[in-house]
Tab-separated table of C-alpha atoms in Angstrom:
chain	number	residue	atom	x	y	z
R	1	MET	CA	26.177	167.055	166.788
R	2	GLN	CA	26.301	165.636	163.261
R	3	ALA	CA	28.230	163.347	161.006
R	4	THR	CA	28.347	162.529	157.536
R	5	VAL	CA	28.903	158.967	156.384
R	6	THR	CA	29.438	157.898	152.777
R	7	TRP	CA	29.360	154.488	151.287
R	8	ASN	CA	32.448	153.366	149.404
R	9	LYS	CA	31.040	150.205	147.724
R	10	GLN	CA	30.670	146.664	149.295
R	11	MET	CA	30.307	147.150	152.947
R	12	GLY	CA	32.852	149.979	153.364
R	13	PHE	CA	31.841	153.300	154.643
R	14	SER	CA	33.807	156.491	155.346
R	15	GLY	CA	33.022	159.310	158.054
R	16	GLN	CA	33.681	163.175	158.391
R	17	THR	CA	32.916	163.879	162.041
R	18	GLU	CA	31.687	167.371	162.934
R	19	SER	CA	35.096	168.010	164.564
R	20	GLY	CA	36.754	167.376	161.218
R	21	HIS	CA	38.303	163.868	161.680
R	22	HIS	CA	37.815	161.285	159.267
R	23	LEU	CA	37.025	157.550	159.958
R	24	ALA	CA	36.483	154.369	158.065
R	25	MET	CA	34.129	151.128	158.854
R	26	ASP	CA	34.086	147.986	156.970
R	27	ALA	CA	32.384	144.490	157.619
R	28	ALA	CA	34.231	141.121	157.816
R	29	PRO	CA	34.743	139.218	154.455
R	30	GLU	CA	32.126	136.705	155.647
R	31	ASN	CA	29.719	139.592	155.812
R	32	GLY	CA	30.670	141.218	152.338
R	33	GLY	CA	33.320	143.524	153.290
R	34	GLU	CA	36.970	143.632	152.696
R	35	ASN	CA	38.096	144.092	156.340
R	36	GLN	CA	39.672	147.571	155.413
R	37	ALA	CA	38.692	149.120	158.610
R	38	PRO	CA	37.285	148.508	162.141
R	39	ARG	CA	33.633	147.371	162.489
R	40	PRO	CA	30.971	149.730	163.751
R	41	THR	CA	30.547	147.431	166.841
R	42	GLU	CA	34.538	147.763	167.254
R	43	LEU	CA	34.271	151.465	167.286
R	44	LEU	CA	31.466	151.517	169.923
R	45	LEU	CA	33.654	149.617	172.246
R	46	HIS	CA	36.410	152.165	171.694
R	47	ALA	CA	33.876	155.033	172.189
R	48	VAL	CA	32.768	153.624	175.553
R	49	ALA	CA	36.416	153.201	176.688
R	50	GLY	CA	37.388	156.561	175.288
R	51	CYS	CA	34.431	158.345	176.947
R	52	THR	CA	35.236	156.655	180.372
R	53	GLY	CA	38.519	157.274	180.257
R	54	ILE	CA	38.183	160.905	179.492
R	55	ASP	CA	36.073	161.287	182.447
R	56	ILE	CA	38.227	159.400	184.837
R	57	VAL	CA	41.452	161.356	183.887
R	58	SER	CA	39.442	164.694	184.215
R	59	ILE	CA	37.975	163.427	187.771
R	60	LEU	CA	41.224	162.356	189.110
R	61	GLU	CA	42.843	165.473	188.223
R	62	LYS	CA	40.065	167.553	189.973
R	63	MET	CA	40.915	165.466	192.972
R	64	ARG	CA	44.482	166.609	192.402
R	65	LEU	CA	46.003	163.207	191.837
R	66	THR	CA	48.456	162.372	189.154
R	67	ILE	CA	48.258	159.517	186.858
R	68	SER	CA	51.584	158.098	185.190
R	69	HIS	CA	49.963	155.544	183.146
R	70	PHE	CA	46.537	154.324	182.276
R	71	GLU	CA	45.318	151.629	179.829
R	72	MET	CA	41.766	149.882	179.623
R	73	ASP	CA	40.895	146.555	178.401
R	74	ILE	CA	37.274	146.566	177.064
R	75	GLU	CA	35.365	143.253	176.077
R	76	GLY	CA	31.854	143.234	174.821
R	77	GLU	CA	29.393	140.275	174.952
R	78	ARG	CA	26.939	140.200	171.896
R	79	ALA	CA	23.626	138.628	171.649
R	80	GLU	CA	23.315	135.628	169.305
R	81	ASP	CA	20.294	136.807	167.738
R	82	HIS	CA	19.869	139.924	165.394
R	83	PRO	CA	20.226	142.625	166.099
R	84	ARG	CA	23.212	141.178	167.939
R	85	ARG	CA	23.463	143.916	170.484
R	86	PHE	CA	25.773	144.173	173.332
R	87	THR	CA	24.445	142.382	176.483
R	88	SER	CA	27.403	143.170	178.687
R	89	ILE	CA	30.606	145.299	178.503
R	90	SER	CA	33.488	144.816	180.796
R	91	ILE	CA	36.155	147.237	181.674
R	92	HIS	CA	39.591	146.317	183.286
R	93	TYR	CA	41.189	149.694	184.296
R	94	ARG	CA	44.899	149.817	184.592
R	95	LEU	CA	46.210	152.972	186.259
R	96	GLU	CA	49.522	153.709	187.812
R	97	GLY	CA	50.277	156.846	190.189
R	98	ASP	CA	49.801	157.820	193.491
R	99	LEU	CA	46.216	156.944	193.346
R	100	PRO	CA	44.295	155.802	196.366
R	101	GLU	CA	41.787	152.863	195.377
R	102	ASP	CA	38.719	154.731	196.926
R	103	LYS	CA	39.407	157.780	194.809
R	104	VAL	CA	39.609	155.550	191.683
R	105	ARG	CA	36.511	153.803	192.472
R	106	ARG	CA	34.697	157.145	193.088
R	107	ALA	CA	35.789	158.307	189.729
R	108	ILE	CA	34.916	155.052	187.752
R	109	SER	CA	31.428	155.315	189.443
R	110	LEU	CA	30.905	158.999	188.534
R	111	SER	CA	31.823	158.267	184.887
R	112	LYS	CA	29.457	155.234	184.775
R	113	ASP	CA	26.646	156.786	186.596
R	114	LYS	CA	26.734	160.288	185.773
R	115	TYR	CA	29.078	161.510	183.118
R	116	CYS	CA	29.680	158.989	180.517
R	117	SER	CA	27.273	159.968	177.419
R	118	VAL	CA	28.467	156.951	175.373
R	119	SER	CA	27.653	154.274	177.889
R	120	GLN	CA	24.495	156.172	178.906
R	121	SER	CA	23.250	156.155	175.159
R	122	LEU	CA	23.677	152.461	175.170
R	123	ASN	CA	20.795	152.168	177.833
R	124	ALA	CA	18.779	154.946	176.521
R	125	GLU	CA	15.407	154.847	174.581
R	126	ILE	CA	16.440	156.889	171.707
R	127	SER	CA	13.927	158.012	169.101
R	128	VAL	CA	15.097	157.721	165.586
R	129	TYR	CA	13.764	159.754	162.685
R	130	TYR	CA	14.700	159.479	159.025
R	131	SER	CA	14.336	161.437	155.850
R	132	ILE	CA	14.845	159.735	152.310
R	133	ASN	CA	16.091	162.252	149.780
R	134	GLY	CA	15.195	165.358	151.585
R	135	VAL	CA	11.579	164.076	152.894
R	136	ARG	CA	11.330	163.640	156.470
R	137	SER	CA	9.256	161.055	158.280
R	138	GLU	CA	6.656	162.611	160.824
R	139	ASP	CA	7.209	159.481	162.982
R	140	PRO	CA	10.342	157.851	164.356
R	141	LEU	CA	11.251	154.395	163.494
């Protein structure tokens, strides 16, 4: 998977995803931005919710259960000191339909522990390599 992200001046960036979608990111005015787009950390919370939501819908459908409505509230707590990473993420799931609680719990558990690549990536040791103007470093950052 790959993406292209372009600086748009100040703290604004725009991206083109591999699947052909455009997105934008910006910082708050107090951080030099113009508040023209979501913060990268906001997008990360949405990515966690979207990933787990897709998993849960897929799992419940495989259980032959029908969802009539599904919403999530997601809240992230961040460290005070830099890099101000997320220290906890809470998701409140609101589902409607003929959905036995034990089946919904199972779907959430499977998403959290096995399927959601976004939330699993938050806990992973990831090697980050870089290149500058076409010259790749041999060592990760």
